[in-house]
PDB file of C-alpha atoms and ligand atoms in Angstrom:
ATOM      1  CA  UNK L   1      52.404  63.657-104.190  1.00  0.00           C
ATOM      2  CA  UNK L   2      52.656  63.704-100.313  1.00  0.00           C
ATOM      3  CA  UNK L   3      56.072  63.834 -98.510  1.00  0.00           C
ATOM      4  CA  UNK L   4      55.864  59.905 -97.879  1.00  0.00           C
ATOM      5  CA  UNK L   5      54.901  58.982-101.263  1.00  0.00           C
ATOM      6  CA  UNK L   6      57.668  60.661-103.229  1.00  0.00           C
ATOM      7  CA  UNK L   7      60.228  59.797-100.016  1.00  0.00           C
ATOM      8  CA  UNK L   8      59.426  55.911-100.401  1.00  0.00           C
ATOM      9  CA  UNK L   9      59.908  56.076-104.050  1.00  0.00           C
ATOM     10  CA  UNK L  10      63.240  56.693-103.366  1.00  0.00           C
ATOM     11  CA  UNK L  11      64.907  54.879-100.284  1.00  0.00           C
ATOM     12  CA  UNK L  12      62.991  51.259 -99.825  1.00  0.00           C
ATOM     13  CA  UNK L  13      61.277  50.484 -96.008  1.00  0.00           C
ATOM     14  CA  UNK L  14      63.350  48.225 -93.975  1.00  0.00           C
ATOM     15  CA  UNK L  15      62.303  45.199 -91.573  1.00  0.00           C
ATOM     16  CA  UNK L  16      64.333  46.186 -88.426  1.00  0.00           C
ATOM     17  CA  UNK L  17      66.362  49.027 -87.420  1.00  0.00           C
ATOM     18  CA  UNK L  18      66.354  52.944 -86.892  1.00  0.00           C
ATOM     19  CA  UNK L  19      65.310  55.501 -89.573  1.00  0.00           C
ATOM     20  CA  UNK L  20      66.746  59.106 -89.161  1.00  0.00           C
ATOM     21  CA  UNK L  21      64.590  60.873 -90.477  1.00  0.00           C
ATOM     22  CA  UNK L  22      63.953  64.992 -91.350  1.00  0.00           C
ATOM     23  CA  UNK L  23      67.659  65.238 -91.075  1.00  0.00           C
ATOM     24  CA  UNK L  24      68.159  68.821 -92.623  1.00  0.00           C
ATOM     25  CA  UNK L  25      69.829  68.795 -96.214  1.00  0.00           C
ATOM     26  CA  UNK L  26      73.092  68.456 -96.572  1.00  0.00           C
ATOM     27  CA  UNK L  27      73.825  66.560 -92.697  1.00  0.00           C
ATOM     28  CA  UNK L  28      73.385  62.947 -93.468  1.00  0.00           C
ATOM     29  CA  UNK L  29      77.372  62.562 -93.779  1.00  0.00           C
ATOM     30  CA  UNK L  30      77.636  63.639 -90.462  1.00  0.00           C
ATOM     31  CA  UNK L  31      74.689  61.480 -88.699  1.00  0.00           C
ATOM     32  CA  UNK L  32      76.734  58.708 -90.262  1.00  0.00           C
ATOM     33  CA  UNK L  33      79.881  59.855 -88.910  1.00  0.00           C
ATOM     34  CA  UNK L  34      78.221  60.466 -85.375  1.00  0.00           C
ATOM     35  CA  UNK L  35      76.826  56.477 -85.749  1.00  0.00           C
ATOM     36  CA  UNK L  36      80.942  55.703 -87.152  1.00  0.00           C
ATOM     37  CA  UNK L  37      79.540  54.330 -90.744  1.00  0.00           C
ATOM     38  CA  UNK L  38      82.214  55.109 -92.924  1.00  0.00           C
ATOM     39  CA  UNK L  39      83.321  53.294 -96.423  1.00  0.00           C
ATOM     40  CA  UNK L  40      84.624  50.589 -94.292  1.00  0.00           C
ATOM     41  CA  UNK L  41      81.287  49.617 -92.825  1.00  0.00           C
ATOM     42  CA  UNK L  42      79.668  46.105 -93.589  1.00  0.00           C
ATOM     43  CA  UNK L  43      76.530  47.397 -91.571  1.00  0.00           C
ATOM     44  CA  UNK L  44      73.351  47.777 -94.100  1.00  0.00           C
ATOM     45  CA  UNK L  45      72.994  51.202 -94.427  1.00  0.00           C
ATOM     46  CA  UNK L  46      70.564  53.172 -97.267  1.00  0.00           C
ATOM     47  CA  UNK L  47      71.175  57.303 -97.274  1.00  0.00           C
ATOM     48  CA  UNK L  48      68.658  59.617 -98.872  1.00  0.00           C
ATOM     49  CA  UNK L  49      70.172  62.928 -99.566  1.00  0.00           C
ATOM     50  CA  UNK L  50      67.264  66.068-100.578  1.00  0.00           C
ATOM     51  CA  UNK L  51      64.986  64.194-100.622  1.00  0.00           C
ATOM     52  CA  UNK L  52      61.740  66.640-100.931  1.00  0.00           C
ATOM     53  CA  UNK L  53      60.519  67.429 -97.334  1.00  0.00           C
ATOM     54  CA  UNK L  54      56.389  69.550 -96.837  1.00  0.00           C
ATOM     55  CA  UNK L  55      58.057  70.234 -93.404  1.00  0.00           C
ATOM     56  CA  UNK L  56      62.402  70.864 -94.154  1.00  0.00           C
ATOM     57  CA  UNK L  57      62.068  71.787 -98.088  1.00  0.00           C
ATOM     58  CA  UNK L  58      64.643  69.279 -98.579  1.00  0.00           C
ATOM     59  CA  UNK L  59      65.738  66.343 -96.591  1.00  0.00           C
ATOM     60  CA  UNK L  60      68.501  64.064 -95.906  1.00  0.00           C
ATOM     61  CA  UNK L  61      67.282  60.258 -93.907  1.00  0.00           C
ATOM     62  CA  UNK L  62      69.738  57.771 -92.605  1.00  0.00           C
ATOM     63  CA  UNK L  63      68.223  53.937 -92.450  1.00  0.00           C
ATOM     64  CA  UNK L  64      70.099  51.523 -90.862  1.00  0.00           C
ATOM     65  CA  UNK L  65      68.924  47.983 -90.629  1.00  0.00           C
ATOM     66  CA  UNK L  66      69.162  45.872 -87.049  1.00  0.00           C
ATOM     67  CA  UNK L  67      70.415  48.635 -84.948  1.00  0.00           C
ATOM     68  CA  UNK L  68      68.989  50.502 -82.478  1.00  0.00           C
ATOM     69  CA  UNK L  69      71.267  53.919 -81.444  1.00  0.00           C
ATOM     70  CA  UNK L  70      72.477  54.881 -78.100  1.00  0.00           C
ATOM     71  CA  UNK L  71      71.571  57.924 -76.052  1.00  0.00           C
ATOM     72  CA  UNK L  72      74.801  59.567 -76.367  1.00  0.00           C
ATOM     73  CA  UNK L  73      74.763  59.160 -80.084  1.00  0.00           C
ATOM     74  CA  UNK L  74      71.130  59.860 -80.305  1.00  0.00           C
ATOM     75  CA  UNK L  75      71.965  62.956 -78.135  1.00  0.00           C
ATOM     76  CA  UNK L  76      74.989  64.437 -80.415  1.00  0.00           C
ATOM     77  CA  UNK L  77      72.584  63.821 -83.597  1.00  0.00           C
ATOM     78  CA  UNK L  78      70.234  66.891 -81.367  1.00  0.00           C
ATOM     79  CA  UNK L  79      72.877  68.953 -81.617  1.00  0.00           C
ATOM     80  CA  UNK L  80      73.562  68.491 -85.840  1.00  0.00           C
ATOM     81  CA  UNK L  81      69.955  67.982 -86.903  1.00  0.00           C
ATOM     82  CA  UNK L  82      67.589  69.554 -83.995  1.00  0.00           C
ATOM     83  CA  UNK L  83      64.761  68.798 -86.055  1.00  0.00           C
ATOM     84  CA  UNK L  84      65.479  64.650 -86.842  1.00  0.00           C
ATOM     85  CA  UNK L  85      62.648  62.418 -85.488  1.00  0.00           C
ATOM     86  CA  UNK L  86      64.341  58.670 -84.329  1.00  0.00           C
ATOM     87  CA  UNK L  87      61.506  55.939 -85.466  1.00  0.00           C
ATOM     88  CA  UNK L  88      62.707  52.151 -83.978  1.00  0.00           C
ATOM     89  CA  UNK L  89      61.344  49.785 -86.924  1.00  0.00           C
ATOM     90  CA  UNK L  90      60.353  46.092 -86.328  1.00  0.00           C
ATOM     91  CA  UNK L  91      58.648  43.777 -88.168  1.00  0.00           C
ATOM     92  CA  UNK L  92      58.218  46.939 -90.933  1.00  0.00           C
ATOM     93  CA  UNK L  93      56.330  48.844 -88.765  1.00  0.00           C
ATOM     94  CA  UNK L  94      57.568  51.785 -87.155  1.00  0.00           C
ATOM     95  CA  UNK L  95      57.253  50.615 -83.284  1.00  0.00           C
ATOM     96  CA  UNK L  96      58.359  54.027 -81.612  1.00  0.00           C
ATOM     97  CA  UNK L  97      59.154  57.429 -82.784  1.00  0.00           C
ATOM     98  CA  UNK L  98      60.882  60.718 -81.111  1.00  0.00           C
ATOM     99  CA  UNK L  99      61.764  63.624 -81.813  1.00  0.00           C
ATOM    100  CA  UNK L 100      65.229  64.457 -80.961  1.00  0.00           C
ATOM    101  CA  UNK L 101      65.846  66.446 -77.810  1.00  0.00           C
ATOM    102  CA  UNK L 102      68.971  69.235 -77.157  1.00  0.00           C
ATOM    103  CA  UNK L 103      70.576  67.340 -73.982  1.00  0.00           C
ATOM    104  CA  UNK L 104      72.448  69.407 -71.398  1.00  0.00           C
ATOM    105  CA  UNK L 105      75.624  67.255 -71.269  1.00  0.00           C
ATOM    106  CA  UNK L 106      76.994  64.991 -74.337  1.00  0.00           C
ATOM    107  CA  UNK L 107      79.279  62.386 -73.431  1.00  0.00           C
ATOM    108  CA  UNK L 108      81.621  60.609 -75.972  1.00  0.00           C
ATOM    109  CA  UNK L 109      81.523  61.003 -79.684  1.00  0.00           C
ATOM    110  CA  UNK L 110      82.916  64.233 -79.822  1.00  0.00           C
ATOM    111  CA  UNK L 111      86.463  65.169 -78.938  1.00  0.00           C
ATOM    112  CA  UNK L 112      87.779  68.003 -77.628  1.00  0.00           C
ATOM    113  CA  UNK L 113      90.211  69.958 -79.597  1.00  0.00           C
ATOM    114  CA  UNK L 114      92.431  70.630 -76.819  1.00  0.00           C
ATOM    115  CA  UNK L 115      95.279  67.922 -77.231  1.00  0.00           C
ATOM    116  CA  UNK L 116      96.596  68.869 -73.602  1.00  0.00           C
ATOM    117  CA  UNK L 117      92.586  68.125 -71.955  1.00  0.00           C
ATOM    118  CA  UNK L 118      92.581  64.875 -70.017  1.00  0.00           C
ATOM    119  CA  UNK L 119      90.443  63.345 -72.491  1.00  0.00           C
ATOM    120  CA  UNK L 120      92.481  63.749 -75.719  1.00  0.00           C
ATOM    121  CA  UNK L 121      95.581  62.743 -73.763  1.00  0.00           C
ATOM    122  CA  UNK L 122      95.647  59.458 -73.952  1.00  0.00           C
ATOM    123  CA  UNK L 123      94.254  58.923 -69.837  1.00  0.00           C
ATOM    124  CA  UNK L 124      91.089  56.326 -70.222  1.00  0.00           C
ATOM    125  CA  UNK L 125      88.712  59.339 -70.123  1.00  0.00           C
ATOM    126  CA  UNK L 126      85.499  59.890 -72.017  1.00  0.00           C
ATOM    127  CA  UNK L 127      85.245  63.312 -73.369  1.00  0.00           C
ATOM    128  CA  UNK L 128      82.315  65.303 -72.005  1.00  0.00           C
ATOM    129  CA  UNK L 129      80.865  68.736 -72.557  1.00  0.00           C
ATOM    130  CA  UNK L 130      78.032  70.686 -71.432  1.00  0.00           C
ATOM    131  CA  UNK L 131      75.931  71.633 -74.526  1.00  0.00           C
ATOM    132  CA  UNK L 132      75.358  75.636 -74.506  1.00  0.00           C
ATOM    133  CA  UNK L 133      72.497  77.681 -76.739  1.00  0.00           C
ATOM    134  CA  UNK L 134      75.396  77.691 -79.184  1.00  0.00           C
ATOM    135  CA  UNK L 135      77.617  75.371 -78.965  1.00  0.00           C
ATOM    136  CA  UNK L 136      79.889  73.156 -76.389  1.00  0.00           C
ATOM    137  CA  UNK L 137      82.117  73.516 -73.491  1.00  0.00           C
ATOM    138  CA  UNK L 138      84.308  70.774 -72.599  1.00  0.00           C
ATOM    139  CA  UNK L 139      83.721  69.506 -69.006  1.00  0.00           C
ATOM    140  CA  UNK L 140      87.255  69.259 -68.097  1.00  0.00           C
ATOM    141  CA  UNK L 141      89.516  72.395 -69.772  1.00  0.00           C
ATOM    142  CA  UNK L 142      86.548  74.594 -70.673  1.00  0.00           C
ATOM    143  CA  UNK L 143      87.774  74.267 -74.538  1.00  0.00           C
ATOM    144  CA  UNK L 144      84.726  76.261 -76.341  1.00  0.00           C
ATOM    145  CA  UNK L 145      83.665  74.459 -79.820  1.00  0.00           C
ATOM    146  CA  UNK L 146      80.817  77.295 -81.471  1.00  0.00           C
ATOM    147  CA  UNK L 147      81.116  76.326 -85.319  1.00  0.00           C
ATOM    148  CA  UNK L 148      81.331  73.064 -87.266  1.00  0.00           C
ATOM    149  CA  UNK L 149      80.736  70.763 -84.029  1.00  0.00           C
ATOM    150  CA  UNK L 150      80.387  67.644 -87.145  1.00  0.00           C
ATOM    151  CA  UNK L 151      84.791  68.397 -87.436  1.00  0.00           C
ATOM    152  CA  UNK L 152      84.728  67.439 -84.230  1.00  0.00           C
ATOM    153  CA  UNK L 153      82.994  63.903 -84.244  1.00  0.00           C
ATOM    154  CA  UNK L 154      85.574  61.321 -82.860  1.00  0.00           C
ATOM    155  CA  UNK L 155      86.140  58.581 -85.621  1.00  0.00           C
TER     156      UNK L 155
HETATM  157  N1  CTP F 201      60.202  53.596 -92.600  1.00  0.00           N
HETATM  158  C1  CTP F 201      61.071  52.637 -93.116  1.00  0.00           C
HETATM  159  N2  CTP F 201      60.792  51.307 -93.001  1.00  0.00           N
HETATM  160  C2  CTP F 201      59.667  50.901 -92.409  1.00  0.00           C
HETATM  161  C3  CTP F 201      58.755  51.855 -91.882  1.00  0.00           C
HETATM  162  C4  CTP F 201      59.060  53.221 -91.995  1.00  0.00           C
HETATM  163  O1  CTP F 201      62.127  52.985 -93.673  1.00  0.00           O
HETATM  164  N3  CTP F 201      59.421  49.589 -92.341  1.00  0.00           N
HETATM  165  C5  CTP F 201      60.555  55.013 -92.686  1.00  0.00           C
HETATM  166  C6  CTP F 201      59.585  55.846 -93.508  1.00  0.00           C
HETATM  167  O2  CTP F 201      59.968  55.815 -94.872  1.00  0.00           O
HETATM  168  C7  CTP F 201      59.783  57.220 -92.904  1.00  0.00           C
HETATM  169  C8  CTP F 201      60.086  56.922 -91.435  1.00  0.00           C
HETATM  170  O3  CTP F 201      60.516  55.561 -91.383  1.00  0.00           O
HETATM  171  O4  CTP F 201      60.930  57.871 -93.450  1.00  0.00           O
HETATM  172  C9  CTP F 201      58.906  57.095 -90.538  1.00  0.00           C
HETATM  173  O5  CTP F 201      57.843  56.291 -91.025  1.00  0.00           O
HETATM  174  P1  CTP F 201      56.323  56.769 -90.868  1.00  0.00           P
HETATM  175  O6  CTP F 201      56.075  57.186 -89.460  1.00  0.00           O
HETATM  176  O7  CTP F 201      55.457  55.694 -91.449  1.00  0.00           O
HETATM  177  O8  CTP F 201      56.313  58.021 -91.865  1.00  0.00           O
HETATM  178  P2  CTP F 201      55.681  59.469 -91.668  1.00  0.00           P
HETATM  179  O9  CTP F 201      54.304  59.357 -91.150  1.00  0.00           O
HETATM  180  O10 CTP F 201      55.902  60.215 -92.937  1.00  0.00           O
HETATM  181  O11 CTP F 201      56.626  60.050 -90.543  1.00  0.00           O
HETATM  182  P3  CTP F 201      56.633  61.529 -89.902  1.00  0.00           P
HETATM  183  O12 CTP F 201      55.254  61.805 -89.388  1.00  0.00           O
HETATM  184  O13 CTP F 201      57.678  61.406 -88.801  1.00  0.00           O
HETATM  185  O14 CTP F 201      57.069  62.461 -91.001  1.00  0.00           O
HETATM  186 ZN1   ZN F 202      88.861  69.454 -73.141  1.00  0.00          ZN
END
């Protein structure tokens, strides 16, 4: 059975929206986060988690219906799932699809860990860092953030 037999099996097409797909196994929770969909939500959301991949192994694809995502968040999702494609579905047909791209600077969505930085302070400041090979440096107190950049998704 090909990839998009057995994946449609399992989470159903939607009319309008954005699928996230060939999100690597295990990072859905965290696409969600970067979007803010939490338990709360009353957005219509379906999650596949492994769901066999010919091209990842396994997995994970975010469908959201009647949204289309912004640059910044479409830019932080680069730097969780490098290899996530972004298809914008109307009418049931998938109307454009990219491949995510590693940005030089994300702005908003994460915070920076430094509670004395200008943009954790309380000041009306977006938080911005420049995205390195291996991590992120924030823009304004050069706070470094190498490992587990989904801890630091502002919710
Ligand atoms: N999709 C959806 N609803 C639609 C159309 C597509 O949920 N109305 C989903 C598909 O299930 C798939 C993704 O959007 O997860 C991309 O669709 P498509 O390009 O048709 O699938 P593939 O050719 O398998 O994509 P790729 O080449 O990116 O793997
Ligand atoms: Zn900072």
């Amino acid at each position: 059975m090909s990839e998009r037999d057995d994946h449609e099996l399992r989470v159903s097409k939607i009319q309008d929206g954005t699928v996230i797909d060939h999100i690597a196994g295990g990072h859905a929770s965290d696409v969600l986060a970067i979007l803010g969909i939490d338990s709360g939500t009353d957005e219509v959301v379906s999650v596949g988690m492994n769901v066999p991949s010919n091209r990842l192994g396994h997995k994970d694809v975010v469908k959201i219906e009647g949204r289309e995502l912004s640059q910044n968040e479409v830019d932080v999702i680069s730097l969780i799932a490098p290899a996530a494609s972004i298809n914008i579905i109307r009418e049931y047909g998938v109307a454009e699809k990219n491949r995510v791209e590693r940005p030089d600077v994300v702005e908003g969505v994460l915070s920076c860990p430094n509670h004395d930085c200008i943009s954790t302070d309380g000041e009306p400041v977006a938080s911005r860092f420049a995205v390195l090979d291996d991590g992120v440096r924030c823009a304004y107190c050069e706070t470094l953030v190498r490992e587990d950049l989904a801890d630091h998704i502002d919710v």
